[in-house]
mmCIF file of C-alpha atoms in Angstrom:
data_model
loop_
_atom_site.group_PDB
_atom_site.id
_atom_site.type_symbol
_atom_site.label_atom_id
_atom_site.label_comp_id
_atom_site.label_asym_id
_atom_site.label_seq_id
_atom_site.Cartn_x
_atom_site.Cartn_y
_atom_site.Cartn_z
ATOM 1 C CA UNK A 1 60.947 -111.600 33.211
ATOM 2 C CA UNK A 2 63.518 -111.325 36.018
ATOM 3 C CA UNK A 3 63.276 -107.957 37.688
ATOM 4 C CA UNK A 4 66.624 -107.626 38.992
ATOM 5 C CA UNK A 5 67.940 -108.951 35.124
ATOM 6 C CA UNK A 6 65.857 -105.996 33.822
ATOM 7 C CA UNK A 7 66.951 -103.340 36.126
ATOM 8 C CA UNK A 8 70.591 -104.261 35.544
ATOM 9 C CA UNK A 9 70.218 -103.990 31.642
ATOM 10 C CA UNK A 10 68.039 -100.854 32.370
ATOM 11 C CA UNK A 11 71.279 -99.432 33.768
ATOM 12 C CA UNK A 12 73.677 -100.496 31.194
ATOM 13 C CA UNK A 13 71.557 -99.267 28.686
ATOM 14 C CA UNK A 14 70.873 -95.615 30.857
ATOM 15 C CA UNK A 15 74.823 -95.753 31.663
ATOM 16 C CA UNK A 16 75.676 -96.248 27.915
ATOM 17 C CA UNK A 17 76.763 -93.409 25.661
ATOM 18 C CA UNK A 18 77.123 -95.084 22.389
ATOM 19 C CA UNK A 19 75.458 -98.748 21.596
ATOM 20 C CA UNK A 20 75.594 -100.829 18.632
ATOM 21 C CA UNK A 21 73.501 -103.411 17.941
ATOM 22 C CA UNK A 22 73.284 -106.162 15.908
ATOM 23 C CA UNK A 23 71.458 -108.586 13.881
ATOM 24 C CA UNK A 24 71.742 -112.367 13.410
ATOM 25 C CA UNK A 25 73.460 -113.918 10.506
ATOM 26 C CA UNK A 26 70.526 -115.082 9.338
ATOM 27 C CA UNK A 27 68.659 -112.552 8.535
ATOM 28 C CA UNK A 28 64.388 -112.912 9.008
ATOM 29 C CA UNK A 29 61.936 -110.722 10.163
ATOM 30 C CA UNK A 30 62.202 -111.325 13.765
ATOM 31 C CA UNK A 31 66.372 -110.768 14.380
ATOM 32 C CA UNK A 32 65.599 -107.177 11.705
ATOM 33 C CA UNK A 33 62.353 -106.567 13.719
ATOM 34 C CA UNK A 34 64.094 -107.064 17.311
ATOM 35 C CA UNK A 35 66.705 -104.854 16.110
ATOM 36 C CA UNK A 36 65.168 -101.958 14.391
ATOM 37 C CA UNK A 37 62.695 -101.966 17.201
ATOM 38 C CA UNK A 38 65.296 -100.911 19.936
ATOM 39 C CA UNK A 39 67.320 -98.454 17.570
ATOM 40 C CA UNK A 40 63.719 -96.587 17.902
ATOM 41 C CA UNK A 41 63.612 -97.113 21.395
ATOM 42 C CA UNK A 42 67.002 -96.404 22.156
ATOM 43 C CA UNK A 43 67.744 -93.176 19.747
ATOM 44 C CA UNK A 44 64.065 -92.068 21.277
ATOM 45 C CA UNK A 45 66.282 -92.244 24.703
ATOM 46 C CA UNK A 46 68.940 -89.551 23.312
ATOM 47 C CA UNK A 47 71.296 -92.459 22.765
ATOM 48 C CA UNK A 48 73.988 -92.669 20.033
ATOM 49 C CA UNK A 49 72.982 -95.900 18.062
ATOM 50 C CA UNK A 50 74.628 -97.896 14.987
ATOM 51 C CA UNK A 51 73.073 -100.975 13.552
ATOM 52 C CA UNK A 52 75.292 -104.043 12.044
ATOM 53 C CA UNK A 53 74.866 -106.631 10.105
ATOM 54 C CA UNK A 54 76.658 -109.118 8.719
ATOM 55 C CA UNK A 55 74.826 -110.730 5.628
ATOM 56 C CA UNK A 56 72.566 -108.296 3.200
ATOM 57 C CA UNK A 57 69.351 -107.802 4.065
ATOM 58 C CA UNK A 58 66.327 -109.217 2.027
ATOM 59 C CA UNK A 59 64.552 -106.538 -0.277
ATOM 60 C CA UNK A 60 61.475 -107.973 1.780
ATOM 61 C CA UNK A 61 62.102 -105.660 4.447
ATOM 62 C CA UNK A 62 62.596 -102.726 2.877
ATOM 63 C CA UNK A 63 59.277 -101.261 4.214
ATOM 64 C CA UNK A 64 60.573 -101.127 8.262
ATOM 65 C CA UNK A 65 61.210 -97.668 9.492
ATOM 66 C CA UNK A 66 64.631 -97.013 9.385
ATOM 67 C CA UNK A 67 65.807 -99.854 7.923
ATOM 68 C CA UNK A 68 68.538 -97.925 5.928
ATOM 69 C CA UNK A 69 70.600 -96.746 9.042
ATOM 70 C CA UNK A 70 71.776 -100.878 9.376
ATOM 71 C CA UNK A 71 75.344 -100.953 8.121
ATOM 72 C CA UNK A 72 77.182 -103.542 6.902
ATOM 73 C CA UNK A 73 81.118 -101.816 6.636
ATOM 74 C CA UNK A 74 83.876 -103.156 9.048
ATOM 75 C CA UNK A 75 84.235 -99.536 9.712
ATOM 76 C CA UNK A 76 80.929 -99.168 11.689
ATOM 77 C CA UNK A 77 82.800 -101.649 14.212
ATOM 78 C CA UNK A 78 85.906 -99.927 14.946
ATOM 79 C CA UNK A 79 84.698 -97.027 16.449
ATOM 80 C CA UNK A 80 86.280 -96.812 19.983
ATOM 81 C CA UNK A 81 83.359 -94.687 21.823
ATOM 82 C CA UNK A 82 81.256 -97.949 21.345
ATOM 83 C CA UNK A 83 80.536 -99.305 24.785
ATOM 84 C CA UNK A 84 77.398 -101.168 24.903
ATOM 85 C CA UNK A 85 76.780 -104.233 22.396
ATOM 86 C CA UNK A 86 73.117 -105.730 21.850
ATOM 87 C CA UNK A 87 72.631 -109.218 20.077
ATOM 88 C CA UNK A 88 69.180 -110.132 18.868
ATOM 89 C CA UNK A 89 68.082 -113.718 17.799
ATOM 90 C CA UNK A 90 71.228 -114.758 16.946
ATOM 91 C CA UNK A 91 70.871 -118.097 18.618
ATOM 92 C CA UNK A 92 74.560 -119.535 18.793
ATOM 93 C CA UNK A 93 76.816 -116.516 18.438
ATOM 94 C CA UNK A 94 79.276 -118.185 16.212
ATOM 95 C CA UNK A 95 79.716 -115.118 14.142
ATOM 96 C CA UNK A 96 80.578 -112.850 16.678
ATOM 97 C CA UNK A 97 84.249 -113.562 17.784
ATOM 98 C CA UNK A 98 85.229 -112.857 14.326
ATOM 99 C CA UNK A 99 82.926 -109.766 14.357
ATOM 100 C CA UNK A 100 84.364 -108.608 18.185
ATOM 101 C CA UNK A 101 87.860 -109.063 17.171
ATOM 102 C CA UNK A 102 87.773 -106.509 14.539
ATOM 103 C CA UNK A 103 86.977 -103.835 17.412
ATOM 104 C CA UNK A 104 89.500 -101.649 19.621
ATOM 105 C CA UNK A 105 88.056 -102.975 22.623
ATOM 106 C CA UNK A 106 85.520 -105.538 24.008
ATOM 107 C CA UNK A 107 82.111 -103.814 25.438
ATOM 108 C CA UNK A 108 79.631 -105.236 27.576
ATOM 109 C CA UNK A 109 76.963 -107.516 25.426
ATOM 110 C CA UNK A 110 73.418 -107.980 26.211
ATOM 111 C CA UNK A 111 71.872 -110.923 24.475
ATOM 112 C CA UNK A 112 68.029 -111.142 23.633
ATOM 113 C CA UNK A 113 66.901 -114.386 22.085
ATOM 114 C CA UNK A 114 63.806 -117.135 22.875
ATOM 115 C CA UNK A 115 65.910 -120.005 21.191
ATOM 116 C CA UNK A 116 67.086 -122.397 23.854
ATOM 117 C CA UNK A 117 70.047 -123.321 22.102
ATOM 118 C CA UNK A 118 71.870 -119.876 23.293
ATOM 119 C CA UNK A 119 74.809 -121.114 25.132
ATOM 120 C CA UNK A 120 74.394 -117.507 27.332
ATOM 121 C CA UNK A 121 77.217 -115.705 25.388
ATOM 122 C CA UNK A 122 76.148 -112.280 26.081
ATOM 123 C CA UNK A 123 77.614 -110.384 29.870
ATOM 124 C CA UNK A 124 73.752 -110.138 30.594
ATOM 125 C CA UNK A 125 71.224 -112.806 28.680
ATOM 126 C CA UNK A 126 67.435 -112.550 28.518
ATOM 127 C CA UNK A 127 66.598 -116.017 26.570
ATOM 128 C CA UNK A 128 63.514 -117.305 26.696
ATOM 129 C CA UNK A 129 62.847 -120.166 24.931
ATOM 130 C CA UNK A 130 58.927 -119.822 25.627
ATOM 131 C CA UNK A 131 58.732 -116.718 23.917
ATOM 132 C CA UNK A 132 57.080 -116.901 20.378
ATOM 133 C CA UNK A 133 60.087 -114.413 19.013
ATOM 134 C CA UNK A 134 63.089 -112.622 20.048
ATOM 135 C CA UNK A 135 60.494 -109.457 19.525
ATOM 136 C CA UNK A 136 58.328 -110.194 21.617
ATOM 137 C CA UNK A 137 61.218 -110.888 24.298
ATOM 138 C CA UNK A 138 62.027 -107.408 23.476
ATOM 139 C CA UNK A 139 58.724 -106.137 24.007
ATOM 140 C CA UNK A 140 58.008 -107.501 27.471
ATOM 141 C CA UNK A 141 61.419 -105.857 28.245
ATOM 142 C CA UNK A 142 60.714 -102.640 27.155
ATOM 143 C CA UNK A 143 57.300 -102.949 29.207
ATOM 144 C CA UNK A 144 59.160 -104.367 32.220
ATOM 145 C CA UNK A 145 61.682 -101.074 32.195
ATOM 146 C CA UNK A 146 58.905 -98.610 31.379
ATOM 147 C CA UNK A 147 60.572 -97.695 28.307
ATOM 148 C CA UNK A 148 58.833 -94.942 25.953
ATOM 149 C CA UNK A 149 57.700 -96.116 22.442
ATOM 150 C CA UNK A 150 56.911 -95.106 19.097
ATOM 151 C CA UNK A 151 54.419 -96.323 16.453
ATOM 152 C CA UNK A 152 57.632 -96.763 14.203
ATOM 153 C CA UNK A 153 59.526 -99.008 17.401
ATOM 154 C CA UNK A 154 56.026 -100.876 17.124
ATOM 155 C CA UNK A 155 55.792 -101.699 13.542
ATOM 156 C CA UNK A 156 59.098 -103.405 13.986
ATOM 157 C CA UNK A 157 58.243 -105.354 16.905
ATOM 158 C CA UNK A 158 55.460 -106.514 15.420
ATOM 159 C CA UNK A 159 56.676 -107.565 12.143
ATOM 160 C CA UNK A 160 59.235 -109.954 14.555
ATOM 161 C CA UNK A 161 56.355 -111.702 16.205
ATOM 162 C CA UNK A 162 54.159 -111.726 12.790
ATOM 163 C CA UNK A 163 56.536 -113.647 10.610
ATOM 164 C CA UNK A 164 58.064 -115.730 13.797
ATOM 165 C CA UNK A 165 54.381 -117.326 13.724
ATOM 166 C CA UNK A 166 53.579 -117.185 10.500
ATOM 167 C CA UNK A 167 50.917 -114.628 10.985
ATOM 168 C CA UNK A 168 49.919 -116.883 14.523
ATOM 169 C CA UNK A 169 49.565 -119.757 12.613
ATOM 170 C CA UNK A 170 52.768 -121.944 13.663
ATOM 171 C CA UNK A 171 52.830 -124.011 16.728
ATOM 172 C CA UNK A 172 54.943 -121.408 18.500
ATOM 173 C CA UNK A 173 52.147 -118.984 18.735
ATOM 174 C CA UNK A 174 51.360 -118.442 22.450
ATOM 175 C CA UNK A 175 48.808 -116.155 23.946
ATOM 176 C CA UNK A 176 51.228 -113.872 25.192
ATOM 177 C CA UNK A 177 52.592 -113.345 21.444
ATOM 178 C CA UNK A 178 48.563 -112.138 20.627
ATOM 179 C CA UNK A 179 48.813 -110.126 23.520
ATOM 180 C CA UNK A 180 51.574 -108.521 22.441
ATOM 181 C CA UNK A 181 50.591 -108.131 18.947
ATOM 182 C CA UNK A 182 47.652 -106.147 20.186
ATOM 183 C CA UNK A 183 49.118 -104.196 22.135
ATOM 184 C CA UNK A 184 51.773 -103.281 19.486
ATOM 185 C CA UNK A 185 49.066 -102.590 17.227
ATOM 186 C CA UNK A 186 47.585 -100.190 19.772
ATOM 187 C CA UNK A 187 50.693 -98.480 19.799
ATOM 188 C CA UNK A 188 50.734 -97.471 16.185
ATOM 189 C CA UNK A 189 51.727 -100.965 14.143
ATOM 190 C CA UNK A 190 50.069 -101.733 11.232
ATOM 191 C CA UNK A 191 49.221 -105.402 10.590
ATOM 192 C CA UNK A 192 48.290 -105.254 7.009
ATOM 193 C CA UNK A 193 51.369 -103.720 5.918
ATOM 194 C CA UNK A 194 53.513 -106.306 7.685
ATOM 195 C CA UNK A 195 51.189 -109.519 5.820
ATOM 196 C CA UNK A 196 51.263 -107.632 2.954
ATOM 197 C CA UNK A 197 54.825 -107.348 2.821
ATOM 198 C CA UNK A 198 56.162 -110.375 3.887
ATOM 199 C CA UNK A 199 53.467 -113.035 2.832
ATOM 200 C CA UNK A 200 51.352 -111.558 0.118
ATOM 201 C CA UNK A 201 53.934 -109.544 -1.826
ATOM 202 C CA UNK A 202 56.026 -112.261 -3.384
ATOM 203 C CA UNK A 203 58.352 -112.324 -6.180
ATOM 204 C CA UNK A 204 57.840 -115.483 -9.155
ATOM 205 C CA UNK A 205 61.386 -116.233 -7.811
ATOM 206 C CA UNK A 206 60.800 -116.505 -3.994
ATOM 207 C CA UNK A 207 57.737 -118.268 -4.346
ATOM 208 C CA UNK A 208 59.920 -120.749 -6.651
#
């Protein structure tokens, strides 16, 4: 990861009073794990944080810590002390225009996504389309800028590069994803609880 890129978005995010971040349209465990991972990070910073999202979220991930503070009201958006937006693993962006226009005012965005279809519509992008998941993107950023973290930042994290490999089973699976998935776990995350969850713990319907 680009040092300079990193310090930059270390300052935004230091320079930043109130940040809202937001999920993909579609909604999977690695755009809610991304997400809820740096609200942990973040509030554990001091900073003001609201989470949006734009579809409902899946009953599936109802076991992530703090999953209930992501809001789905307009109203979350038109707060004018927001100035610092953060996108993660929404690969095209075509929902946000729509999203940003409903706002007072237009705040700096920071993009994290590994899908290489990202046309780079953030102010500052980190896409890396070798990364396993948008987590673990996340992960090696919050490394990079010496970030503190939590068990609960973690277990979301974690659950982003867990289901983005299918439990590193999928193709995508890289040894830097394992690496990270160990070292998430040694920070707290629990591995059962995400497997459990997301590929054991399925409804007649779902598995229809």
């Amino acid at each position: 990861m680009n040092p300079i890129l990193v310090q930059i978005i270390l300052e935004s995010i230091q320079n930043a009073e109130h940040i809202l971040l937001m999920t993909d349209e579609r909604i999977d465990g690695d755009t809610m794990g991304s997400t809820l991972g740096l609200f942990h990070v973040l509030s554990n910073l001091g900073k003001r944080v609201d989470v949006f999202s734009p579809k409902p979220l899946p009953a599936t991930f109802a076991y992530l810590p703090a999953v209930n503070v992501i809001r789905r009201d307009d109203s979350v958006l038109q707060q004018s002390s927001i100035d610092l937006i953060i996108v993660c693993d929404c690969s095209d962006g075509a929902y946000l225009p729509a999203v940003l226009a409903k706002m007072p005012h237009k705040p700096a965005m920071i993009s994290f996504d590994h899908h290489a279809t990202n046309p780079n519509y953030g102010t500052l992008n980190v896409i890396e389309p070798t990364a396993a998941s948008t987590a673990d993107v996340v992960w090696r950023f919050i490394q990079a800028a010496r970030l503190p973290m939590s068990p609960n930042a973690a277990q979301c994290l974690l659950t982003g590069i867990v289901t983005d490999t299918q439990v590193f089973f999928s193709a995508n699976t890289t040894n830097a994803a394992m690496e990270a998935a160990a070292e998430l776990s040694a920070l707290g995350a629990d591995l059962p609880t995400i497997v459990r969850n997301n590929f054991v713990n399925k409804s007649p319907a779902s598995l229809k």
